[in-house]
Coordinates of C-alpha atoms and ligand atoms in Angstrom, one line a residue:
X666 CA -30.0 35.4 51.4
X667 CA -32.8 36.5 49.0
X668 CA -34.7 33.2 47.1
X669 CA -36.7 34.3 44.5
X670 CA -38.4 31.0 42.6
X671 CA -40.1 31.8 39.1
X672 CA -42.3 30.2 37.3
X673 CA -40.0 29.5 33.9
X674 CA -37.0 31.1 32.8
X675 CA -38.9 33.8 31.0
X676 CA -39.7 35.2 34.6
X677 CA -36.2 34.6 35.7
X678 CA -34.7 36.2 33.2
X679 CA -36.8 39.5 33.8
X680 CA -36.1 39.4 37.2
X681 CA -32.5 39.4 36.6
X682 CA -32.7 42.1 33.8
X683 CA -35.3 44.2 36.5
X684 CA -32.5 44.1 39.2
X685 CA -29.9 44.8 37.2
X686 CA -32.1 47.9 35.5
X687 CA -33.2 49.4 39.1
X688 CA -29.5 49.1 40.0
X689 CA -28.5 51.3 37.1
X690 CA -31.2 53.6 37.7
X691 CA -30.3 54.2 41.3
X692 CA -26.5 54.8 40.1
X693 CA -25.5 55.2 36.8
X694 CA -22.0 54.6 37.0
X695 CA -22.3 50.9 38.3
X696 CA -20.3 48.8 37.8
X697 CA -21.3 45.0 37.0
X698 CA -19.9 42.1 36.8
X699 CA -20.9 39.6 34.3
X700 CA -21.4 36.4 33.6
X701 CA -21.6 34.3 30.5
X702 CA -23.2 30.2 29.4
X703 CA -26.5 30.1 28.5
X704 CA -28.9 30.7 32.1
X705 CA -27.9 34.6 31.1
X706 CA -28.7 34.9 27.8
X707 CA -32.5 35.5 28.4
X708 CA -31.5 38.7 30.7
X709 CA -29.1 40.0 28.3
X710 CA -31.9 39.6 25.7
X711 CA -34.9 41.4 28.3
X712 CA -31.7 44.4 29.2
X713 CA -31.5 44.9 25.4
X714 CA -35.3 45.4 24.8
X715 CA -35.5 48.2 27.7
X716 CA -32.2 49.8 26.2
X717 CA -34.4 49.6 22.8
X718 CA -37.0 51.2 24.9
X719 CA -35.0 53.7 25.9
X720 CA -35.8 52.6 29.7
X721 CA -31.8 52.1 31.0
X722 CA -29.1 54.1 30.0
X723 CA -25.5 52.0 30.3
X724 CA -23.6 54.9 29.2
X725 CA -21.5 55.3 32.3
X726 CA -21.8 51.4 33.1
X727 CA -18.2 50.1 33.8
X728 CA -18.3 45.9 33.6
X729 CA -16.1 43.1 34.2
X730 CA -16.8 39.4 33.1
X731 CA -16.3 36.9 35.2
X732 CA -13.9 34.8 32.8
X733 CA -12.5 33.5 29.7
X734 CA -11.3 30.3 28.3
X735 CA -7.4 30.2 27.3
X736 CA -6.2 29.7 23.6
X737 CA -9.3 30.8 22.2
X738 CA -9.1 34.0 20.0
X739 CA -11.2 36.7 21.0
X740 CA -13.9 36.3 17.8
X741 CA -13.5 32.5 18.2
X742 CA -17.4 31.7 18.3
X743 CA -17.0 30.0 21.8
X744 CA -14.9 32.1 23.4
X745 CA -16.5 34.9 25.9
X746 CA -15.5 37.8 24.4
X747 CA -17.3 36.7 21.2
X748 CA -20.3 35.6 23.6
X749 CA -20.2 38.7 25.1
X750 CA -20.3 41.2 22.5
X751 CA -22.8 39.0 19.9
X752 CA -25.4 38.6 22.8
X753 CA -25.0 41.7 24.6
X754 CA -22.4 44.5 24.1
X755 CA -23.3 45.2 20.2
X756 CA -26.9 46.3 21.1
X757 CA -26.5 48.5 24.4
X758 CA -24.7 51.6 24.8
X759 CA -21.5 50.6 27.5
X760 CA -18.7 52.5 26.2
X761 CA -16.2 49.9 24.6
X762 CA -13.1 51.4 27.3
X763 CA -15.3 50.4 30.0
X764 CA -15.6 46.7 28.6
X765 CA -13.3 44.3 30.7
X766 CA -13.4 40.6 30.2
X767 CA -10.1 38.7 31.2
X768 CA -7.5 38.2 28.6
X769 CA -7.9 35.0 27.2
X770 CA -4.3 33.8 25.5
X771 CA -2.5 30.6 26.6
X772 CA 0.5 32.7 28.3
X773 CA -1.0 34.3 31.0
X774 CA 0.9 35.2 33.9
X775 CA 0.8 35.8 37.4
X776 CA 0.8 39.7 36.1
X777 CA -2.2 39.4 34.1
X778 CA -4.4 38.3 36.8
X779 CA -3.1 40.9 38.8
X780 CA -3.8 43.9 36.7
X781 CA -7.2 42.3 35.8
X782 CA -7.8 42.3 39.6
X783 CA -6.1 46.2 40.2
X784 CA -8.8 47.2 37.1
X785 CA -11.2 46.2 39.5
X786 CA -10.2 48.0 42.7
X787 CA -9.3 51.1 40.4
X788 CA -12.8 50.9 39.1
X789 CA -14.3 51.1 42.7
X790 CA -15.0 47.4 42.8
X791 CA -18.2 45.4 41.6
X792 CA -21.3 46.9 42.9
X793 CA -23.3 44.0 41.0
X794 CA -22.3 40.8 40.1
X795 CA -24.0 38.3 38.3
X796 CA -23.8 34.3 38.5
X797 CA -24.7 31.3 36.9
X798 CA -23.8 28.0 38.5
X799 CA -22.1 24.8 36.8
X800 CA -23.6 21.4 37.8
X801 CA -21.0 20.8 39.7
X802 CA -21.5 23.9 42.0
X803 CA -18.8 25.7 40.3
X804 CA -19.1 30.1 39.9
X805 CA -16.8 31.3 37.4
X806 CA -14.5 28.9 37.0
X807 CA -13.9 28.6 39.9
X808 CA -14.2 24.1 40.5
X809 CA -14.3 22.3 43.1
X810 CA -11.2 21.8 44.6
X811 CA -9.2 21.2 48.2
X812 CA -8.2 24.8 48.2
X813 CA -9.9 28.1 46.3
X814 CA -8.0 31.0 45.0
X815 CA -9.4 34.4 45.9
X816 CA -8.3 36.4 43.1
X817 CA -8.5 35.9 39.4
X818 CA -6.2 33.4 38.3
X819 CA -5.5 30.2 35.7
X820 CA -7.3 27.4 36.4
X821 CA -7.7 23.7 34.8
X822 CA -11.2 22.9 34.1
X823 CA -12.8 19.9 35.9
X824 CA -14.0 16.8 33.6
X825 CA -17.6 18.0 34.6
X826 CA -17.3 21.4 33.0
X827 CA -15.5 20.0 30.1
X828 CA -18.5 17.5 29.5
X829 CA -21.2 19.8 30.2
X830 CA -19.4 22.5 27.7
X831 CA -19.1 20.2 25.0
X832 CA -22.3 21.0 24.0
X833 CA -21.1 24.0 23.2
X834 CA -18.2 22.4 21.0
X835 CA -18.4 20.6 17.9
X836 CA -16.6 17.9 19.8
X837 CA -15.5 17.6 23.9
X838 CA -11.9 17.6 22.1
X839 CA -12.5 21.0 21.4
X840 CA -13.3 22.7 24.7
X841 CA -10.1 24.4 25.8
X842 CA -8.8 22.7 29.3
X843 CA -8.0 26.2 30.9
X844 CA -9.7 29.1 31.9
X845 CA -9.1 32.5 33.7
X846 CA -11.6 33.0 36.7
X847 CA -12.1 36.0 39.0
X848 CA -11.8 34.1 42.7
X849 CA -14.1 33.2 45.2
X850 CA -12.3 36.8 46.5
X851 CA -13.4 38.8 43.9
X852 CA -16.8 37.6 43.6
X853 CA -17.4 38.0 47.5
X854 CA -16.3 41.2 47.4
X855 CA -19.3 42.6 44.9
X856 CA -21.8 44.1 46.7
X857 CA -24.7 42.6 46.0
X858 CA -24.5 38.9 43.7
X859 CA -27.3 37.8 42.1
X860 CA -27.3 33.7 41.2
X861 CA -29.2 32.7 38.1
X862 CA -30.3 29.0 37.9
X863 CA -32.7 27.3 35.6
X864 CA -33.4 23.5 35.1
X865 CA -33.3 20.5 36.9
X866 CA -29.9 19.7 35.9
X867 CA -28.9 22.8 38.4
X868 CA -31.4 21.3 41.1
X869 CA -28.2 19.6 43.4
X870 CA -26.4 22.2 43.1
X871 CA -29.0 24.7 44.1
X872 CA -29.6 22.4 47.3
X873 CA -26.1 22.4 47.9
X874 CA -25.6 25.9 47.5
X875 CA -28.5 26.7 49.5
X876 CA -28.9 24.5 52.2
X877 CA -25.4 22.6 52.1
X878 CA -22.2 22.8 54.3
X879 CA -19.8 25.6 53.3
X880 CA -16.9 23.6 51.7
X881 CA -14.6 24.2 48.7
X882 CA -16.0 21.0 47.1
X883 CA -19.2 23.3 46.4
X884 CA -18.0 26.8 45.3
X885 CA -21.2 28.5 45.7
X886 CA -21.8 27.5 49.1
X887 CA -19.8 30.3 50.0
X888 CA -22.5 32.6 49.1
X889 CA -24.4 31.7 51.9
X890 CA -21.5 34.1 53.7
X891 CA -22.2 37.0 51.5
X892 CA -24.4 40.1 53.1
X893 CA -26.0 40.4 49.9
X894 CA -27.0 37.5 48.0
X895 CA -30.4 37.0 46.0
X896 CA -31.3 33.5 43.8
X897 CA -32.8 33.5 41.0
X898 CA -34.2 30.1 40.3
X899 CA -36.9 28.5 37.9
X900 CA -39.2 25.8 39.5
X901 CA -36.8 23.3 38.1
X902 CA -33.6 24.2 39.5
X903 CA -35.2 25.2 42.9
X904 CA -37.1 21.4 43.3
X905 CA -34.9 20.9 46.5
X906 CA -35.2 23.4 48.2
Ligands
PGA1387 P1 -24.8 27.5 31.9 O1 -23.4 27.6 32.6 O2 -25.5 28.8 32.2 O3 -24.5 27.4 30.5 O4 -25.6 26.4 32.5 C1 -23.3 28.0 33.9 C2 -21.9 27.8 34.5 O5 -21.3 26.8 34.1 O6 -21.4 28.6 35.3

């Protein structure tokens, strides 16, 4: 494991967008995975302004997002596909077929997760994958829970990630009670994952993760077991450890 602490979430961001650059330098054809909420935003934003600079070069980038809420429509402002291509996709040059973010309508099946997975292995896997965390420890969707699924699947979303997504929302009414998640599988099998984590509200969490016992009840304590994991974390969300 790789802590990096930064000063503000300026400096985490470019951090995050200076990994994710060299990575695409040294192979062109990475693949990444993605993640959305808002710790990824400022990365997205730094990746766009070396694209502008004409610094990276996504044309033979291949990504996969992490998720996607069911029974929102792909432009629906809060869904991730809308996310995805407003804050990042419009401005860089990643060729639209190589775009995968998991289907987000309210009859997915077994099926759909499985193909979403087979995309995956076809594409030679996820050399980089990036992370935020939910206050509750959560990556992906993936909650806390008895048992974790390895591979992408449905998933109810806990009361904490309803609450904390509200403020995406108009009203907590509105936040849609499902999701589709890669698995705790999925994500372990990247490469190299790089965890993103600003604010105090992510402090507990970040201890957990960190320096916490590897259990289901905290998701991303399993990265402790991966061969190549870096944090990211602002002054804030690193306070405990
Ligand atoms: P956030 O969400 O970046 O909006 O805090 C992270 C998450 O819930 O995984």
């Amino acid at each position: 494991m790789k802590i990096y602490v930064m000063e503000d979430y300026q400096k985490l961001s470019a951090k995050a967008a200076q990994i994710v650059s060299s990575q695409v330098t040294l192979k062109n054809n990475t693949v990444l995975g993605l993640a959305t909420g808002s710790t990824p935003e400022g990365m997205y934003q730094k990746l766009i302004e070396m694209y502008d600079a004409g610094s990276i070069d996504f044309s033979e980038v291949t990504t996969f997002n992490l998720d996607e809420y069911l029974g929102l429509d792909p432009d629906h402002p809060q869904s991730y596909h809308y996310y995805m291509h407003h804050k990042f996709f419009n401005y860089v040059n990643i060729p639209s077929q190589n775009i995968h973010i998991p289907p987000g309508q309210e009859n997915n099946t077994a099926e759909t997760c499985h193909n979403y997975e087979q995309k995956i292995v076809n594409a030679g896997g996820i050399d980089l994958q990036i992370l935020g965390i939910g206050v509750n420890g959560h990556i992906g969707f993936n909650e806390p829970a008895k048992y974790l699924n390895t591979q992408t699947h449905v998933v109810n979303l806990s009361a904490e990630t309803i609450s904390a997504n509200s403020r995406f929302f108009s009203k907590e009414s509105e936040v849609p009670r499902q999701a589709i998640t890669m698995g705790m599988g999925s994500i372990m099998q990247a490469q190299k994952v790089i965890l993103l984590a600003s604010g105090k509200s992510k402090a507990e969490a970040i201890k957990e993760t960190v320096n916490g016992k590897i259990t289901t009840e905290v998701p991303a304590s399993f990265l402790q077991l991966h061969h190549e994991f870096i944090l990211i974390a602002d002054k804030e969300a690193a306070a405990y450890i």
